[in-house]
């Protein structure tokens, strides 16, 4: 009915539950409503403004009026897309998780071997943390997320981690990885990936892809991988 703007991840889950494409829930130009491209563009402008303001001032010091002004729209227009400042924040975090899950899906679809899969997912995780500023909005206690959104986020985070563990466990069975404890190995690797945005600087001598390649090779060595041929092939691409 156009009364509420839902985040992409929610639309995706609705589509799966109802057996419908997510696009069917969006408004269409044909009936005189705002076109999908315009809706998506405006939402993107609001989310970009939120990332900038939340990062600079903190969540609590940013008002809806501030967000609308930075996005170049009225507060009424902003409320057409998001019901609250909190919903904007949650949408940003859900978007960051979508980027991580996309990397996991690509790893499984594009690579048949566990080494290639782990290389892909770790590299994607690193690039996301260096290029998507919204991932920096989460503090250690996930403030300002609260129930039930916090519970959903933790479940999705754990599901993502389990997907990576499954890759490593297959690699251990196949003799590709040499780790004593899969959980510790995966959490150590993800900890390094999550921390990269704390020190990476876009103006530095190495770009995101260079850093991601170097760190991924280093992390794979920790899993017992000594595949220089694969590393050189990845760098050539």
PDB file of C-alpha atoms in Angstrom:
ATOM      1  CA  UNK A   1       0.000   0.000   0.000  1.00  0.00           C
ATOM      2  CA  UNK A   2       3.003   2.314   0.004  1.00  0.00           C
ATOM      3  CA  UNK A   3       2.646   3.034   3.721  1.00  0.00           C
ATOM      4  CA  UNK A   4       5.967   1.593   4.877  1.00  0.00           C
ATOM      5  CA  UNK A   5       9.391   1.281   3.251  1.00  0.00           C
ATOM      6  CA  UNK A   6      10.866  -2.150   3.955  1.00  0.00           C
ATOM      7  CA  UNK A   7      14.600  -2.944   3.827  1.00  0.00           C
ATOM      8  CA  UNK A   8      15.779  -5.165   0.932  1.00  0.00           C
ATOM      9  CA  UNK A   9      16.512  -8.133   3.211  1.00  0.00           C
ATOM     10  CA  UNK A  10      12.918  -8.096   4.504  1.00  0.00           C
ATOM     11  CA  UNK A  11      11.540  -7.922   0.960  1.00  0.00           C
ATOM     12  CA  UNK A  12      13.711 -10.902   0.047  1.00  0.00           C
ATOM     13  CA  UNK A  13      12.387 -12.948   2.969  1.00  0.00           C
ATOM     14  CA  UNK A  14       8.797 -11.989   2.124  1.00  0.00           C
ATOM     15  CA  UNK A  15       9.358 -13.039  -1.459  1.00  0.00           C
ATOM     16  CA  UNK A  16      10.651 -16.464  -0.437  1.00  0.00           C
ATOM     17  CA  UNK A  17       7.785 -17.001   2.001  1.00  0.00           C
ATOM     18  CA  UNK A  18       5.103 -15.992  -0.494  1.00  0.00           C
ATOM     19  CA  UNK A  19       6.694 -17.467  -3.595  1.00  0.00           C
ATOM     20  CA  UNK A  20       6.912 -14.060  -5.269  1.00  0.00           C
ATOM     21  CA  UNK A  21       9.686 -11.904  -6.673  1.00  0.00           C
ATOM     22  CA  UNK A  22      10.619  -9.035  -4.315  1.00  0.00           C
ATOM     23  CA  UNK A  23      10.037  -6.593  -7.198  1.00  0.00           C
ATOM     24  CA  UNK A  24       6.312  -7.350  -7.038  1.00  0.00           C
ATOM     25  CA  UNK A  25       6.094  -5.492  -3.727  1.00  0.00           C
ATOM     26  CA  UNK A  26       7.456  -2.258  -5.195  1.00  0.00           C
ATOM     27  CA  UNK A  27       5.459   0.584  -6.705  1.00  0.00           C
ATOM     28  CA  UNK A  28       5.359   1.012 -10.483  1.00  0.00           C
ATOM     29  CA  UNK A  29       5.300   4.008 -12.778  1.00  0.00           C
ATOM     30  CA  UNK A  30       2.512   2.446 -14.835  1.00  0.00           C
ATOM     31  CA  UNK A  31      -0.161   3.175 -12.217  1.00  0.00           C
ATOM     32  CA  UNK A  32       1.016   6.718 -11.553  1.00  0.00           C
ATOM     33  CA  UNK A  33       3.100   5.861  -8.482  1.00  0.00           C
ATOM     34  CA  UNK A  34       6.729   6.785  -8.003  1.00  0.00           C
ATOM     35  CA  UNK A  35       9.016   4.599 -10.127  1.00  0.00           C
ATOM     36  CA  UNK A  36      11.228   1.943  -8.608  1.00  0.00           C
ATOM     37  CA  UNK A  37      14.415   3.637  -9.758  1.00  0.00           C
ATOM     38  CA  UNK A  38      13.426   6.915  -8.126  1.00  0.00           C
ATOM     39  CA  UNK A  39      12.429   5.202  -4.883  1.00  0.00           C
ATOM     40  CA  UNK A  40      15.715   3.295  -4.798  1.00  0.00           C
ATOM     41  CA  UNK A  41      17.737   6.425  -5.562  1.00  0.00           C
ATOM     42  CA  UNK A  42      16.051   8.470  -2.833  1.00  0.00           C
ATOM     43  CA  UNK A  43      16.471   5.702  -0.259  1.00  0.00           C
ATOM     44  CA  UNK A  44      20.121   5.460  -1.226  1.00  0.00           C
ATOM     45  CA  UNK A  45      20.586   9.210  -0.748  1.00  0.00           C
ATOM     46  CA  UNK A  46      19.021   9.033   2.710  1.00  0.00           C
ATOM     47  CA  UNK A  47      21.146   6.047   3.725  1.00  0.00           C
ATOM     48  CA  UNK A  48      24.315   7.736   2.442  1.00  0.00           C
ATOM     49  CA  UNK A  49      23.451  10.835   4.462  1.00  0.00           C
ATOM     50  CA  UNK A  50      22.852   8.686   7.537  1.00  0.00           C
ATOM     51  CA  UNK A  51      26.234   6.958   7.231  1.00  0.00           C
ATOM     52  CA  UNK A  52      27.979  10.304   6.953  1.00  0.00           C
ATOM     53  CA  UNK A  53      26.159  11.949   9.861  1.00  0.00           C
ATOM     54  CA  UNK A  54      26.146   8.929  12.193  1.00  0.00           C
ATOM     55  CA  UNK A  55      29.884   8.459  11.626  1.00  0.00           C
ATOM     56  CA  UNK A  56      30.675  12.136  12.265  1.00  0.00           C
ATOM     57  CA  UNK A  57      28.332  12.913  15.171  1.00  0.00           C
ATOM     58  CA  UNK A  58      27.127   9.621  16.580  1.00  0.00           C
ATOM     59  CA  UNK A  59      23.632   8.193  16.367  1.00  0.00           C
ATOM     60  CA  UNK A  60      22.117  10.102  19.280  1.00  0.00           C
ATOM     61  CA  UNK A  61      23.234  13.539  18.046  1.00  0.00           C
ATOM     62  CA  UNK A  62      21.585  13.247  14.617  1.00  0.00           C
ATOM     63  CA  UNK A  63      17.961  14.241  14.109  1.00  0.00           C
ATOM     64  CA  UNK A  64      15.497  13.410  11.348  1.00  0.00           C
ATOM     65  CA  UNK A  65      15.704  17.058  10.306  1.00  0.00           C
ATOM     66  CA  UNK A  66      19.496  16.731  10.003  1.00  0.00           C
ATOM     67  CA  UNK A  67      19.146  13.598   7.886  1.00  0.00           C
ATOM     68  CA  UNK A  68      16.581  15.160   5.575  1.00  0.00           C
ATOM     69  CA  UNK A  69      18.680  18.284   5.095  1.00  0.00           C
ATOM     70  CA  UNK A  70      21.817  16.294   4.278  1.00  0.00           C
ATOM     71  CA  UNK A  71      19.875  14.042   1.874  1.00  0.00           C
ATOM     72  CA  UNK A  72      18.323  17.082   0.185  1.00  0.00           C
ATOM     73  CA  UNK A  73      14.708  16.199   0.892  1.00  0.00           C
ATOM     74  CA  UNK A  74      11.913  17.237   3.222  1.00  0.00           C
ATOM     75  CA  UNK A  75      11.232  15.445   6.485  1.00  0.00           C
ATOM     76  CA  UNK A  76       7.864  14.365   5.059  1.00  0.00           C
ATOM     77  CA  UNK A  77       9.623  12.780   2.082  1.00  0.00           C
ATOM     78  CA  UNK A  78      12.084  11.041   4.376  1.00  0.00           C
ATOM     79  CA  UNK A  79       9.229   9.606   6.433  1.00  0.00           C
ATOM     80  CA  UNK A  80       7.723   8.242   3.220  1.00  0.00           C
ATOM     81  CA  UNK A  81      10.769   5.996   2.885  1.00  0.00           C
ATOM     82  CA  UNK A  82      11.606   5.302   6.541  1.00  0.00           C
ATOM     83  CA  UNK A  83       9.368   5.369   9.588  1.00  0.00           C
ATOM     84  CA  UNK A  84      12.112   6.508  11.990  1.00  0.00           C
ATOM     85  CA  UNK A  85      15.796   7.237  12.502  1.00  0.00           C
ATOM     86  CA  UNK A  86      16.101   3.825  14.109  1.00  0.00           C
ATOM     87  CA  UNK A  87      14.744   2.113  11.001  1.00  0.00           C
ATOM     88  CA  UNK A  88      17.368   3.923   8.927  1.00  0.00           C
ATOM     89  CA  UNK A  89      20.117   2.633  11.217  1.00  0.00           C
ATOM     90  CA  UNK A  90      18.788  -0.932  11.093  1.00  0.00           C
ATOM     91  CA  UNK A  91      18.550  -0.737   7.293  1.00  0.00           C
ATOM     92  CA  UNK A  92      22.217   0.250   7.132  1.00  0.00           C
ATOM     93  CA  UNK A  93      23.263  -2.711   9.251  1.00  0.00           C
ATOM     94  CA  UNK A  94      21.057  -5.103   7.287  1.00  0.00           C
ATOM     95  CA  UNK A  95      22.635  -3.786   4.103  1.00  0.00           C
ATOM     96  CA  UNK A  96      26.102  -4.505   5.469  1.00  0.00           C
ATOM     97  CA  UNK A  97      25.069  -8.076   6.302  1.00  0.00           C
ATOM     98  CA  UNK A  98      23.652  -8.457   2.786  1.00  0.00           C
ATOM     99  CA  UNK A  99      27.085  -7.591   1.359  1.00  0.00           C
ATOM    100  CA  UNK A 100      28.693 -10.280   3.517  1.00  0.00           C
ATOM    101  CA  UNK A 101      26.138 -12.935   2.584  1.00  0.00           C
ATOM    102  CA  UNK A 102      26.543 -12.019  -1.088  1.00  0.00           C
ATOM    103  CA  UNK A 103      30.251 -12.812  -0.798  1.00  0.00           C
ATOM    104  CA  UNK A 104      29.496 -16.165   0.844  1.00  0.00           C
ATOM    105  CA  UNK A 105      26.994 -17.067  -1.888  1.00  0.00           C
ATOM    106  CA  UNK A 106      29.426 -16.073  -4.629  1.00  0.00           C
ATOM    107  CA  UNK A 107      32.167 -18.151  -3.019  1.00  0.00           C
ATOM    108  CA  UNK A 108      29.991 -21.275  -3.068  1.00  0.00           C
ATOM    109  CA  UNK A 109      28.673 -20.649  -6.573  1.00  0.00           C
ATOM    110  CA  UNK A 110      31.929 -19.687  -8.285  1.00  0.00           C
ATOM    111  CA  UNK A 111      34.396 -22.106  -6.691  1.00  0.00           C
ATOM    112  CA  UNK A 112      34.298 -25.886  -6.388  1.00  0.00           C
ATOM    113  CA  UNK A 113      37.211 -26.256  -3.978  1.00  0.00           C
ATOM    114  CA  UNK A 114      37.284 -25.203  -0.341  1.00  0.00           C
ATOM    115  CA  UNK A 115      40.478 -23.142  -0.747  1.00  0.00           C
ATOM    116  CA  UNK A 116      38.944 -21.035  -3.519  1.00  0.00           C
ATOM    117  CA  UNK A 117      35.748 -20.625  -1.512  1.00  0.00           C
ATOM    118  CA  UNK A 118      37.543 -19.490   1.636  1.00  0.00           C
ATOM    119  CA  UNK A 119      39.797 -17.163  -0.348  1.00  0.00           C
ATOM    120  CA  UNK A 120      36.771 -15.546  -1.976  1.00  0.00           C
ATOM    121  CA  UNK A 121      34.729 -15.074   1.196  1.00  0.00           C
ATOM    122  CA  UNK A 122      37.625 -13.672   3.234  1.00  0.00           C
ATOM    123  CA  UNK A 123      38.647 -11.314   0.446  1.00  0.00           C
ATOM    124  CA  UNK A 124      35.074 -10.092   0.045  1.00  0.00           C
ATOM    125  CA  UNK A 125      34.760  -9.565   3.802  1.00  0.00           C
ATOM    126  CA  UNK A 126      37.899  -7.440   3.800  1.00  0.00           C
ATOM    127  CA  UNK A 127      36.823  -5.340   0.813  1.00  0.00           C
ATOM    128  CA  UNK A 128      33.393  -4.727   2.379  1.00  0.00           C
ATOM    129  CA  UNK A 129      35.003  -3.445   5.578  1.00  0.00           C
ATOM    130  CA  UNK A 130      37.330  -1.157   3.651  1.00  0.00           C
ATOM    131  CA  UNK A 131      34.772   0.248   1.201  1.00  0.00           C
ATOM    132  CA  UNK A 132      31.393   0.171   2.985  1.00  0.00           C
ATOM    133  CA  UNK A 133      31.457   2.799   5.779  1.00  0.00           C
ATOM    134  CA  UNK A 134      28.209   1.530   7.339  1.00  0.00           C
ATOM    135  CA  UNK A 135      30.047  -1.433   8.895  1.00  0.00           C
ATOM    136  CA  UNK A 136      31.832   1.028  11.181  1.00  0.00           C
ATOM    137  CA  UNK A 137      28.579   2.058  12.847  1.00  0.00           C
ATOM    138  CA  UNK A 138      28.389  -1.035  15.021  1.00  0.00           C
ATOM    139  CA  UNK A 139      30.019  -0.744  18.409  1.00  0.00           C
ATOM    140  CA  UNK A 140      30.890  -3.792  20.479  1.00  0.00           C
ATOM    141  CA  UNK A 141      27.443  -3.837  22.075  1.00  0.00           C
ATOM    142  CA  UNK A 142      25.607  -3.230  18.766  1.00  0.00           C
ATOM    143  CA  UNK A 143      24.268   0.108  20.015  1.00  0.00           C
ATOM    144  CA  UNK A 144      21.664   1.380  19.271  1.00  0.00           C
ATOM    145  CA  UNK A 145      20.124  -1.919  18.098  1.00  0.00           C
ATOM    146  CA  UNK A 146      17.602  -3.452  20.457  1.00  0.00           C
ATOM    147  CA  UNK A 147      15.289  -6.439  20.515  1.00  0.00           C
ATOM    148  CA  UNK A 148      14.042  -7.923  18.273  1.00  0.00           C
ATOM    149  CA  UNK A 149      16.375  -6.434  15.632  1.00  0.00           C
ATOM    150  CA  UNK A 150      19.463  -7.230  17.710  1.00  0.00           C
ATOM    151  CA  UNK A 151      18.412 -10.862  18.022  1.00  0.00           C
ATOM    152  CA  UNK A 152      17.885 -11.112  14.264  1.00  0.00           C
ATOM    153  CA  UNK A 153      21.272  -9.520  13.609  1.00  0.00           C
ATOM    154  CA  UNK A 154      23.074 -11.926  15.940  1.00  0.00           C
ATOM    155  CA  UNK A 155      21.311 -14.894  14.321  1.00  0.00           C
ATOM    156  CA  UNK A 156      22.360 -13.736  10.855  1.00  0.00           C
ATOM    157  CA  UNK A 157      25.914 -13.029  11.991  1.00  0.00           C
ATOM    158  CA  UNK A 158      26.137 -16.545  13.455  1.00  0.00           C
ATOM    159  CA  UNK A 159      24.646 -18.049  10.286  1.00  0.00           C
ATOM    160  CA  UNK A 160      27.267 -16.266   8.204  1.00  0.00           C
ATOM    161  CA  UNK A 161      30.058 -17.507  10.458  1.00  0.00           C
ATOM    162  CA  UNK A 162      28.667 -21.045  10.315  1.00  0.00           C
ATOM    163  CA  UNK A 163      28.719 -20.875   6.522  1.00  0.00           C
ATOM    164  CA  UNK A 164      32.447 -20.131   6.649  1.00  0.00           C
ATOM    165  CA  UNK A 165      33.015 -22.861   9.219  1.00  0.00           C
ATOM    166  CA  UNK A 166      31.324 -25.334   6.875  1.00  0.00           C
ATOM    167  CA  UNK A 167      33.801 -24.401   4.144  1.00  0.00           C
ATOM    168  CA  UNK A 168      36.748 -24.913   6.490  1.00  0.00           C
ATOM    169  CA  UNK A 169      35.386 -28.203   7.813  1.00  0.00           C
ATOM    170  CA  UNK A 170      35.090 -29.538   4.263  1.00  0.00           C
ATOM    171  CA  UNK A 171      38.641 -28.390   3.601  1.00  0.00           C
ATOM    172  CA  UNK A 172      39.907 -30.164   6.704  1.00  0.00           C
ATOM    173  CA  UNK A 173      38.213 -33.385   5.619  1.00  0.00           C
ATOM    174  CA  UNK A 174      39.734 -33.036   2.136  1.00  0.00           C
ATOM    175  CA  UNK A 175      43.191 -32.355   3.547  1.00  0.00           C
ATOM    176  CA  UNK A 176      43.271 -28.788   2.172  1.00  0.00           C
ATOM    177  CA  UNK A 177      43.320 -27.081   5.584  1.00  0.00           C
ATOM    178  CA  UNK A 178      45.355 -27.942   8.655  1.00  0.00           C
ATOM    179  CA  UNK A 179      43.676 -26.515  11.750  1.00  0.00           C
ATOM    180  CA  UNK A 180      43.110 -28.098  15.142  1.00  0.00           C
ATOM    181  CA  UNK A 181      39.993 -26.091  16.008  1.00  0.00           C
ATOM    182  CA  UNK A 182      37.784 -24.821  13.162  1.00  0.00           C
ATOM    183  CA  UNK A 183      35.835 -22.398  15.363  1.00  0.00           C
ATOM    184  CA  UNK A 184      38.979 -20.714  16.702  1.00  0.00           C
ATOM    185  CA  UNK A 185      40.542 -20.524  13.251  1.00  0.00           C
ATOM    186  CA  UNK A 186      37.465 -18.937  11.653  1.00  0.00           C
ATOM    187  CA  UNK A 187      36.908 -16.459  14.481  1.00  0.00           C
ATOM    188  CA  UNK A 188      40.561 -15.433  14.398  1.00  0.00           C
ATOM    189  CA  UNK A 189      40.366 -14.807  10.657  1.00  0.00           C
ATOM    190  CA  UNK A 190      37.094 -12.880  10.921  1.00  0.00           C
ATOM    191  CA  UNK A 191      38.497 -10.838  13.803  1.00  0.00           C
ATOM    192  CA  UNK A 192      41.361  -9.697  11.580  1.00  0.00           C
ATOM    193  CA  UNK A 193      38.928  -8.925   8.744  1.00  0.00           C
ATOM    194  CA  UNK A 194      36.599  -6.962  11.014  1.00  0.00           C
ATOM    195  CA  UNK A 195      39.452  -4.830  12.341  1.00  0.00           C
ATOM    196  CA  UNK A 196      40.803  -3.731   8.957  1.00  0.00           C
ATOM    197  CA  UNK A 197      38.538  -0.673   8.718  1.00  0.00           C
ATOM    198  CA  UNK A 198      40.112   0.652  11.942  1.00  0.00           C
ATOM    199  CA  UNK A 199      43.486   1.188  10.311  1.00  0.00           C
ATOM    200  CA  UNK A 200      42.949   1.177   6.534  1.00  0.00           C
ATOM    201  CA  UNK A 201      43.178   4.604   4.872  1.00  0.00           C
ATOM    202  CA  UNK A 202      42.005   5.127   1.309  1.00  0.00           C
ATOM    203  CA  UNK A 203      44.759   7.698   0.752  1.00  0.00           C
ATOM    204  CA  UNK A 204      47.459   5.165   1.664  1.00  0.00           C
ATOM    205  CA  UNK A 205      49.887   3.535  -0.792  1.00  0.00           C
ATOM    206  CA  UNK A 206      47.774   0.361  -1.113  1.00  0.00           C
ATOM    207  CA  UNK A 207      44.185   0.221  -2.299  1.00  0.00           C
ATOM    208  CA  UNK A 208      41.441  -2.064  -0.917  1.00  0.00           C
ATOM    209  CA  UNK A 209      42.129  -4.813  -3.440  1.00  0.00           C
ATOM    210  CA  UNK A 210      45.865  -4.820  -2.695  1.00  0.00           C
ATOM    211  CA  UNK A 211      45.280  -5.002   1.043  1.00  0.00           C
ATOM    212  CA  UNK A 212      42.605  -7.673   0.621  1.00  0.00           C
ATOM    213  CA  UNK A 213      44.886  -9.849  -1.511  1.00  0.00           C
ATOM    214  CA  UNK A 214      47.800  -9.570   0.905  1.00  0.00           C
ATOM    215  CA  UNK A 215      45.743 -10.220   4.018  1.00  0.00           C
ATOM    216  CA  UNK A 216      43.845 -13.102   2.426  1.00  0.00           C
ATOM    217  CA  UNK A 217      47.108 -14.847   1.481  1.00  0.00           C
ATOM    218  CA  UNK A 218      48.393 -14.332   5.027  1.00  0.00           C
ATOM    219  CA  UNK A 219      45.192 -15.673   6.602  1.00  0.00           C
ATOM    220  CA  UNK A 220      45.100 -18.700   4.301  1.00  0.00           C
ATOM    221  CA  UNK A 221      48.623 -19.549   5.395  1.00  0.00           C
ATOM    222  CA  UNK A 222      47.240 -19.730   8.921  1.00  0.00           C
ATOM    223  CA  UNK A 223      44.824 -22.399   7.687  1.00  0.00           C
ATOM    224  CA  UNK A 224      47.786 -24.405   6.404  1.00  0.00           C
ATOM    225  CA  UNK A 225      47.418 -23.359   2.763  1.00  0.00           C
ATOM    226  CA  UNK A 226      50.617 -22.984   0.788  1.00  0.00           C
ATOM    227  CA  UNK A 227      49.100 -22.496  -2.647  1.00  0.00           C
ATOM    228  CA  UNK A 228      51.272 -19.896  -4.337  1.00  0.00           C
ATOM    229  CA  UNK A 229      49.954 -20.855  -7.774  1.00  0.00           C
ATOM    230  CA  UNK A 230      46.403 -20.071  -6.672  1.00  0.00           C
ATOM    231  CA  UNK A 231      47.539 -16.804  -5.077  1.00  0.00           C
ATOM    232  CA  UNK A 232      49.317 -15.700  -8.263  1.00  0.00           C
ATOM    233  CA  UNK A 233      46.241 -16.587 -10.313  1.00  0.00           C
ATOM    234  CA  UNK A 234      44.073 -14.488  -8.007  1.00  0.00           C
ATOM    235  CA  UNK A 235      46.457 -11.535  -8.274  1.00  0.00           C
ATOM    236  CA  UNK A 236      46.476 -11.798 -12.081  1.00  0.00           C
ATOM    237  CA  UNK A 237      42.708 -11.465 -12.118  1.00  0.00           C
TER     238      UNK A 237
END
